[in-house]
mmCIF file of C-alpha atoms in Angstrom:
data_model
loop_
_atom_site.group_PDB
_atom_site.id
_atom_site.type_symbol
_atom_site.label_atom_id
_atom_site.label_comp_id
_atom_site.label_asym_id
_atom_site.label_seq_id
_atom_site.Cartn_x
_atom_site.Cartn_y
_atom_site.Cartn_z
ATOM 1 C CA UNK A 261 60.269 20.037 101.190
ATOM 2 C CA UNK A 262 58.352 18.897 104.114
ATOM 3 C CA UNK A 263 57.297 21.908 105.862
ATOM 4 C CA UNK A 264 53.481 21.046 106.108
ATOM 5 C CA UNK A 265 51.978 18.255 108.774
ATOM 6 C CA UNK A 266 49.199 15.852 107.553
ATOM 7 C CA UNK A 267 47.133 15.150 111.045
ATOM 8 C CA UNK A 268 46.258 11.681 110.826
ATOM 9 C CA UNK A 269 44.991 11.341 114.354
ATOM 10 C CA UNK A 270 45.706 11.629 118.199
ATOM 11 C CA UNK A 271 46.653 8.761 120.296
ATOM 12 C CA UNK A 272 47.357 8.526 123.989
ATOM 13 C CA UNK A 273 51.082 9.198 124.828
ATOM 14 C CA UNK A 274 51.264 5.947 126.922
ATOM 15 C CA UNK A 275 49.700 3.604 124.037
ATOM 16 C CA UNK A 276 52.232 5.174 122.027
ATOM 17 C CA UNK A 277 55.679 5.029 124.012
ATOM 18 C CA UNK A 278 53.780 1.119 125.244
ATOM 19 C CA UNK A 279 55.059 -0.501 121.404
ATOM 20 C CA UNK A 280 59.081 -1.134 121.034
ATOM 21 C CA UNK A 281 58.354 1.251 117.330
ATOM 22 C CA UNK A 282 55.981 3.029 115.721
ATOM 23 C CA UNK A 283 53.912 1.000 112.762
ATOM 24 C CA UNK A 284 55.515 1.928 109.377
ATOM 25 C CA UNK A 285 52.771 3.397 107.058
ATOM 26 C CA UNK A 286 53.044 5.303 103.905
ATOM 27 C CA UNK A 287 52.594 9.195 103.988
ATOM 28 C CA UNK A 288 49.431 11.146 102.395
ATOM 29 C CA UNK A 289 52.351 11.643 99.244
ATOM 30 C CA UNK A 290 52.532 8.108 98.664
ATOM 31 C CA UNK A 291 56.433 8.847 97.730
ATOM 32 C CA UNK A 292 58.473 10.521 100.718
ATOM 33 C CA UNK A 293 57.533 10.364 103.821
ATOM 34 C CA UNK A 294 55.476 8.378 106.380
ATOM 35 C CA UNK A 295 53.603 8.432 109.277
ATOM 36 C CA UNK A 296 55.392 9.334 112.264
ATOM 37 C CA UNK A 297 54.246 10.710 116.037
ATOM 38 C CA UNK A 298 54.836 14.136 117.759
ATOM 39 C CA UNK A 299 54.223 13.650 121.533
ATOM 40 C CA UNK A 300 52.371 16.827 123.005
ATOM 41 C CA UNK A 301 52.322 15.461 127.079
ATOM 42 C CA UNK A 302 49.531 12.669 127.434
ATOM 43 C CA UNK A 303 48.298 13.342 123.473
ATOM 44 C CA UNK A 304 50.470 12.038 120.331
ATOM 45 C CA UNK A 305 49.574 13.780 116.924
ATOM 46 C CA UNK A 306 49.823 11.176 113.955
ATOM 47 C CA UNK A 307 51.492 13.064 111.240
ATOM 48 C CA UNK A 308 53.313 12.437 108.025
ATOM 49 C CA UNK A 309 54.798 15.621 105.741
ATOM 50 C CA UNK A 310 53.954 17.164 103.001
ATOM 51 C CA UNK A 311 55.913 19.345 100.238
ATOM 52 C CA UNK A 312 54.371 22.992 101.115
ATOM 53 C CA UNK A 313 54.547 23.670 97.533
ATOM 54 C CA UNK A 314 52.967 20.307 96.097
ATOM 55 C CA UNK A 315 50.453 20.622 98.987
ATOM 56 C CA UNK A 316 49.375 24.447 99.384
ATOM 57 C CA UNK A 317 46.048 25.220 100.065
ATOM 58 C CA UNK A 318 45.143 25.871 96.772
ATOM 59 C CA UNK A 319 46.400 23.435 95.336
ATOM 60 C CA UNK A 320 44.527 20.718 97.167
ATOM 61 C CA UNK A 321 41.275 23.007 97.058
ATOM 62 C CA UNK A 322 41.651 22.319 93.095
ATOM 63 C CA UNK A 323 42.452 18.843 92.757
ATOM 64 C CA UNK A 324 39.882 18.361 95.532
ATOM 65 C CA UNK A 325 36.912 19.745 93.052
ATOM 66 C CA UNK A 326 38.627 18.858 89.425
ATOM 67 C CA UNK A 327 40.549 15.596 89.914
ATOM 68 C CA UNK A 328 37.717 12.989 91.343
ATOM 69 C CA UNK A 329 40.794 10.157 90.626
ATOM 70 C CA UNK A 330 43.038 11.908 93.702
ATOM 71 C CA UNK A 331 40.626 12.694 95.717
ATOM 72 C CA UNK A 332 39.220 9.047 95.737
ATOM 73 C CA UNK A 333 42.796 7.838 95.989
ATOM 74 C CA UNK A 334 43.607 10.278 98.709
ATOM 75 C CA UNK A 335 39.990 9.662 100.800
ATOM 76 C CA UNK A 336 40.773 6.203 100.806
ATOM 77 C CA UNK A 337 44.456 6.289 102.434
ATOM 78 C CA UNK A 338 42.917 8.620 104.643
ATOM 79 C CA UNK A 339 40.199 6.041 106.205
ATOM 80 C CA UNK A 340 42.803 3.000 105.776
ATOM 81 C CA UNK A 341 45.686 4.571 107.546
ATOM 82 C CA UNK A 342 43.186 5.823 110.112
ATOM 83 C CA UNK A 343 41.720 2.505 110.535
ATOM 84 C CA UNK A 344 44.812 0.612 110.754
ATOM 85 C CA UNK A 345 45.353 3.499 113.728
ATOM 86 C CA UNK A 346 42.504 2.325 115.119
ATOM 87 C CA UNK A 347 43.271 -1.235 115.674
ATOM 88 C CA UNK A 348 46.822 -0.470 117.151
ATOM 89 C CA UNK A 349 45.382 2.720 119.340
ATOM 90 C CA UNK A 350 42.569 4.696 120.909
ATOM 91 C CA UNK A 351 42.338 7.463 118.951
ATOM 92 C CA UNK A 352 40.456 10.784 117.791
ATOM 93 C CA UNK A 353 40.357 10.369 114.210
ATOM 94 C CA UNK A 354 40.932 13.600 112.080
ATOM 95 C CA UNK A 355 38.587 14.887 108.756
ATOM 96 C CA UNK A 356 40.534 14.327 105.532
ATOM 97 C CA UNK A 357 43.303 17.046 104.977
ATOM 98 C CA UNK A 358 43.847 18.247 108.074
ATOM 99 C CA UNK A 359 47.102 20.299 107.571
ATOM 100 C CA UNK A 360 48.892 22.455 109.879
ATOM 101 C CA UNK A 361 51.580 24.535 108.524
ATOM 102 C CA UNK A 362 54.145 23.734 111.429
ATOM 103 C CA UNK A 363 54.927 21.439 114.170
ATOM 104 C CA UNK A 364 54.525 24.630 116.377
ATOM 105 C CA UNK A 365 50.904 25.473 114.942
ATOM 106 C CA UNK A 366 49.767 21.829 115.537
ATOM 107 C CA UNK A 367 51.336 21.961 119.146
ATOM 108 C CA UNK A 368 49.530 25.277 119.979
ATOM 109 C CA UNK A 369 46.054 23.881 118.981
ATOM 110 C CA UNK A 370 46.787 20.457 120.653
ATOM 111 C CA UNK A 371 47.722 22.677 123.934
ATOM 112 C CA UNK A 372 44.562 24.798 123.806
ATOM 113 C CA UNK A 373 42.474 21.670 123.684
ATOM 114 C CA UNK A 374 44.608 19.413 125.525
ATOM 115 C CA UNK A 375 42.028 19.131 128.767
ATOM 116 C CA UNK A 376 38.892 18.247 126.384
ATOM 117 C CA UNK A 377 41.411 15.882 124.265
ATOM 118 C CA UNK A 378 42.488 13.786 127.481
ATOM 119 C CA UNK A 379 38.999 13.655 128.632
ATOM 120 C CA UNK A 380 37.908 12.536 124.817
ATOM 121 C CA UNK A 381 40.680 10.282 124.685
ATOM 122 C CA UNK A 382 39.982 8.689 128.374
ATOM 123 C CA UNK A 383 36.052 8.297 127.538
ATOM 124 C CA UNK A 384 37.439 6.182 123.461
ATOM 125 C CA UNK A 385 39.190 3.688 125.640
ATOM 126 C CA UNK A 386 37.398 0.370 125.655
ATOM 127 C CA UNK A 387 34.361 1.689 123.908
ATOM 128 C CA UNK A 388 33.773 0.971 120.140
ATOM 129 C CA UNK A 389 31.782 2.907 117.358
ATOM 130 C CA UNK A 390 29.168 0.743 115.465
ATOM 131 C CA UNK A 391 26.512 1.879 112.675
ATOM 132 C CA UNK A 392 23.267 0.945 112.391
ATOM 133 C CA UNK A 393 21.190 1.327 109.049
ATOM 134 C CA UNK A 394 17.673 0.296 108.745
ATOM 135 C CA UNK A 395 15.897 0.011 104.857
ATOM 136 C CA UNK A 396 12.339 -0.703 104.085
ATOM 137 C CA UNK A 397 10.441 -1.947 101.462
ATOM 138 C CA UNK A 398 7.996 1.224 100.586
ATOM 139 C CA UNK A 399 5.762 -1.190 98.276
ATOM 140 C CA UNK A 400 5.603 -4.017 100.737
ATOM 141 C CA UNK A 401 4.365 -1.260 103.894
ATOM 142 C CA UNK A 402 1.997 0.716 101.427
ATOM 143 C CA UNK A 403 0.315 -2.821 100.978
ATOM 144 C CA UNK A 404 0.192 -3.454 105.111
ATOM 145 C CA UNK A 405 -0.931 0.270 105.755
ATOM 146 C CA UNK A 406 -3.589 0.291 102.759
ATOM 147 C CA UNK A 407 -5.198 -3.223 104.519
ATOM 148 C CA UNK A 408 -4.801 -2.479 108.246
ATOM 149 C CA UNK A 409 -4.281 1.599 109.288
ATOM 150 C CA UNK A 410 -6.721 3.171 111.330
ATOM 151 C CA UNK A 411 -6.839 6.757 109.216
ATOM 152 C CA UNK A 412 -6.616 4.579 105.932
ATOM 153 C CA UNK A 413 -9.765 2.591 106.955
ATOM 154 C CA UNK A 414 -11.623 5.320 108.121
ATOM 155 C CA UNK A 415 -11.107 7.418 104.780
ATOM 156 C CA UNK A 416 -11.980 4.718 102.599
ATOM 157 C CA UNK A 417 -15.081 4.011 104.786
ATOM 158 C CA UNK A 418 -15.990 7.645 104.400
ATOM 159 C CA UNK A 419 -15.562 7.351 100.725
ATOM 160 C CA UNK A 420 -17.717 4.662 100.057
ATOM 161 C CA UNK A 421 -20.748 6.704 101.560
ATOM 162 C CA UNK A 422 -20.502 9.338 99.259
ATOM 163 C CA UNK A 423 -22.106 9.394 95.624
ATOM 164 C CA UNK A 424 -20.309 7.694 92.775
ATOM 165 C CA UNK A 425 -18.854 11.052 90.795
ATOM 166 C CA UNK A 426 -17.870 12.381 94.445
ATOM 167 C CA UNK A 427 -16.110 8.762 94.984
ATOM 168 C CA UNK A 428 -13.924 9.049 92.144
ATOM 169 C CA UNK A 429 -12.204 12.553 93.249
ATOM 170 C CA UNK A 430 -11.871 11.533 96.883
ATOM 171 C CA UNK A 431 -9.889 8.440 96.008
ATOM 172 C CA UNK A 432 -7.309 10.028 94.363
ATOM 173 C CA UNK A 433 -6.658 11.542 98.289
ATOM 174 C CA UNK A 434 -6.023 7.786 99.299
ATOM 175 C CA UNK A 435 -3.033 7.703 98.000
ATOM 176 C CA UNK A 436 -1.783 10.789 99.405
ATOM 177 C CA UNK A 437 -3.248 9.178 103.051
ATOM 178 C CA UNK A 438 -0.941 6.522 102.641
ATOM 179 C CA UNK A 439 2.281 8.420 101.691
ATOM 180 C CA UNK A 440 1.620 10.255 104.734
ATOM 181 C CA UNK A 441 0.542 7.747 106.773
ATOM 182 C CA UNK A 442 3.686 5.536 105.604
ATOM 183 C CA UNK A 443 6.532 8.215 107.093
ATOM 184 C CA UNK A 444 4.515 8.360 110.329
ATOM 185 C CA UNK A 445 4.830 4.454 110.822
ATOM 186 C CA UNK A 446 8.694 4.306 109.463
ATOM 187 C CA UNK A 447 9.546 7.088 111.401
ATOM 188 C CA UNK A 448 8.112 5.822 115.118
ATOM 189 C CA UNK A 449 9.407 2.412 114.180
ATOM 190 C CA UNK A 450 13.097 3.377 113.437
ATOM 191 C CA UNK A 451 12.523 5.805 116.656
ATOM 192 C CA UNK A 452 11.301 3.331 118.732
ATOM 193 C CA UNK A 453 13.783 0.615 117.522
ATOM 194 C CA UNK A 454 16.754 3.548 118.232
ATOM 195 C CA UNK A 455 15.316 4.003 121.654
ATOM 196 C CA UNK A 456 16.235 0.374 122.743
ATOM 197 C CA UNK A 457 19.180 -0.198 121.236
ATOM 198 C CA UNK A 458 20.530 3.426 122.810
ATOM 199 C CA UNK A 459 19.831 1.980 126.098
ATOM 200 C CA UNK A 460 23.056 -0.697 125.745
ATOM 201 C CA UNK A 461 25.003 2.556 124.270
ATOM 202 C CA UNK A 462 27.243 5.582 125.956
ATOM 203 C CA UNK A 463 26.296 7.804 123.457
ATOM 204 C CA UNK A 464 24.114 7.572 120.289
ATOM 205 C CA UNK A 465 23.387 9.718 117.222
ATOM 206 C CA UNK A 466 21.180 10.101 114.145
ATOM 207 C CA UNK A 467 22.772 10.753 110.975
ATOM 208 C CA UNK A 468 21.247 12.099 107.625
ATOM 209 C CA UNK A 469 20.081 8.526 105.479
ATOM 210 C CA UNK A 470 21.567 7.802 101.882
ATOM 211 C CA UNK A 471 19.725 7.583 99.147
ATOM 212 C CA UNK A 472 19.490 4.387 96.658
ATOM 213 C CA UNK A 473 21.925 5.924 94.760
ATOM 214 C CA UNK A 474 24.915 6.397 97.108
ATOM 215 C CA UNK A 475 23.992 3.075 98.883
ATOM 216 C CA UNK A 476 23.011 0.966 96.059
ATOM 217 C CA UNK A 477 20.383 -1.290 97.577
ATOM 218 C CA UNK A 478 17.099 -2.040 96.159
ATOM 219 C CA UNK A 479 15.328 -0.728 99.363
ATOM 220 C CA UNK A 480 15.297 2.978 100.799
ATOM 221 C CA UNK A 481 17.084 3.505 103.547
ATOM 222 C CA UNK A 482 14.614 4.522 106.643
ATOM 223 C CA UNK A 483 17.412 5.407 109.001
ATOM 224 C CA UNK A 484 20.731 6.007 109.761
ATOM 225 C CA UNK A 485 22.246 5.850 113.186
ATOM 226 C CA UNK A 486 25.671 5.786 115.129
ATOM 227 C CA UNK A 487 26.294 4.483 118.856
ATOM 228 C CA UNK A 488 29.586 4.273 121.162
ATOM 229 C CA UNK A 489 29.045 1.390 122.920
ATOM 230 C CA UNK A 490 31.387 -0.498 125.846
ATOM 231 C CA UNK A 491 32.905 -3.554 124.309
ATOM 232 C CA UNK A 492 31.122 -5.783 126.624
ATOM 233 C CA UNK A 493 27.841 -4.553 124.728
ATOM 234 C CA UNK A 494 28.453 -5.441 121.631
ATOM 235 C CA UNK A 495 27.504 -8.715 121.507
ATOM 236 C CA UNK A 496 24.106 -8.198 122.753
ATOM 237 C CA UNK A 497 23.936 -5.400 120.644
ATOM 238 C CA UNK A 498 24.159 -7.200 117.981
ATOM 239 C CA UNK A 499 21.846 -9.941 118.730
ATOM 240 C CA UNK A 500 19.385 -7.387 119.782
ATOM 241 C CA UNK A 501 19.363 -6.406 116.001
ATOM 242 C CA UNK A 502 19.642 -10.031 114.784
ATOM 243 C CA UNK A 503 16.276 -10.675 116.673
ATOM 244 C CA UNK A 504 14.665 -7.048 115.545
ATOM 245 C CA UNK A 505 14.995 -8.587 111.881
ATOM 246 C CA UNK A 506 14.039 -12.115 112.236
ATOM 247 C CA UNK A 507 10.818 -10.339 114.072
ATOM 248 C CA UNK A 508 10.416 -7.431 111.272
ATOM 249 C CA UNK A 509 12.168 -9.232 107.665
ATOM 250 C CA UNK A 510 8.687 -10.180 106.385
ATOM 251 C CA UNK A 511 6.811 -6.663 107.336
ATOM 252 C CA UNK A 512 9.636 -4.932 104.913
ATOM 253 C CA UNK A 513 12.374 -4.141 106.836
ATOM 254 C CA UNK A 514 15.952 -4.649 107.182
ATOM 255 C CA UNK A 515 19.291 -3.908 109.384
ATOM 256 C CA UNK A 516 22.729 -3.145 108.363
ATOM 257 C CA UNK A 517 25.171 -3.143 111.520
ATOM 258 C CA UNK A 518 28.988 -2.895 111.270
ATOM 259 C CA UNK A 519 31.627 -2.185 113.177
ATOM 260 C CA UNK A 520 33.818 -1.323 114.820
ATOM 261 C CA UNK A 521 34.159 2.051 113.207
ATOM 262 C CA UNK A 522 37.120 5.178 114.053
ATOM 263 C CA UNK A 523 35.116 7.301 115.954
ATOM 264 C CA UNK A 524 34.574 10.003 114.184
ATOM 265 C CA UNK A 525 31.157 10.631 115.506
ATOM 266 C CA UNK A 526 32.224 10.880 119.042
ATOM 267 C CA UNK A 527 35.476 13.207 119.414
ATOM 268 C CA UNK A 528 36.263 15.842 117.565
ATOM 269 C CA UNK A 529 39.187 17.865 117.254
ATOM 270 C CA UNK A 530 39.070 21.026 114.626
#
């Protein structure tokens, strides 16, 4: 038993030889083992083991696509033990079952990377991940670009010049106008509302938006962004969005910020 390493995360070897012991969490088994660290010079692998046989590759590639109750169990120690991590550490948080069949294999990999892993772990340290999400109400914009567009206006103005049976077909293109019309106007105001708030950021990044279903809200999700920002940012961060919804709640839009977040958008190790 035991021959397989479950990579948590990497920590700075200082942080980690700083605390009198390491935290006591449970293992990705649930039943044998826990978390432990493997120092590598100035990186410390997170690890806990796993059963090689009760583990294999194919066996987690199966449960992984037939048995939705483990993998939801398993996901969610995964981003709990990573973000207890986070609040004791800096640290590169790993993808879900990342497995390395020896302590040898894992120190390899750690030693081919360690330069970009330092450098990763150097630029984490007092910086913070935060996500921001912003929804819209389609209905409530159609209404504003329908009244007040430019293009909108002009078609409709166009329209009314023409004879009554050509009216009625050309109408029906109105609609499409505004569809159109309504992704141009979300789109530069989420860009234009990213483009601030990435000026109080290191880095930023724009993710793929959710749809209703995954995030459950009434409104449709417009955008979907991720910044590492220095600690003493975040509160003006976040009153910079405060502000950019009491100024935009009754136009149809809204902001979801959290944080702080493991940053998984900003290191990487593979």
């Amino acid at each position: 038993m035991g021959e397989l390493l479950y990579l948590y995360g990497l920590i700075p070897t200082k942080e980690a030889a700083a605390i009198e012991s390491f935290p006591s969490y449970k293992g990705f088994d649930g039943e044998h083992y826990s978390l432990y660290p493997i120092t590598i010079d100035q990186v410390t692998a997170v690890v806990s083991e796993l059963d090689a046989d009760a583990y294999s590759e194919e066996v987690i590639k199966e449960k992984m696509e037939q048995d939705m109750s483990w993998l939801q169990e398993k996901a969610f120690h995964h981003h709990e033990t990573v973000a207890a991590l986070y609040e004791e550490f800096t640290i590169i948080p790993l993808k879900f079952c990342t497995i390395y069949k020896s302590k040898e294999s894992l120190q390899a990999a750690i030693e081919i990377n360690k330069e970009k892993l330092e450098n990763s772990l150097t630029l984490l340290q007092g910086n913070e991940e935060w996500n921001v999400k912003i929804y819209c109400d389609d209905k409530e914009l159609k209404k504003g670009i329908s009244e007040t567009n430019e293009s909108v206006k002009a078609k409709k103005q166009e329209i009314s010049e023409l004879s009554p049976g050509r009216q009625f077909f050309e109408k029906k293109k109105i609609d499409q106008l505004i569809e159109r019309e309504l992704e141009l106007h979300k789109n530069k105001v989420c860009e234009e509302i990213h483009d601030k708030l990435k000026e109080l950021s290191l880095y930023d990044s724009v993710k793929k938006n959710w749809s209703k279903d995954v995030t459950g809200a009434a409104e449709q999700m417009a955008w979907n962004s991720v910044f590492l920002l220095p600690s003493l940012q975040i509160t003006k961060f976040v009153n910079e969005i405060e502000e950019l919804q009491q100024k935009l709640e009754n136009k149809g839009w809204k902001f979801e910020v959290t944080g702080p977040w493991p940053p998984y958008h900003f290191s990487s190790f593979a």
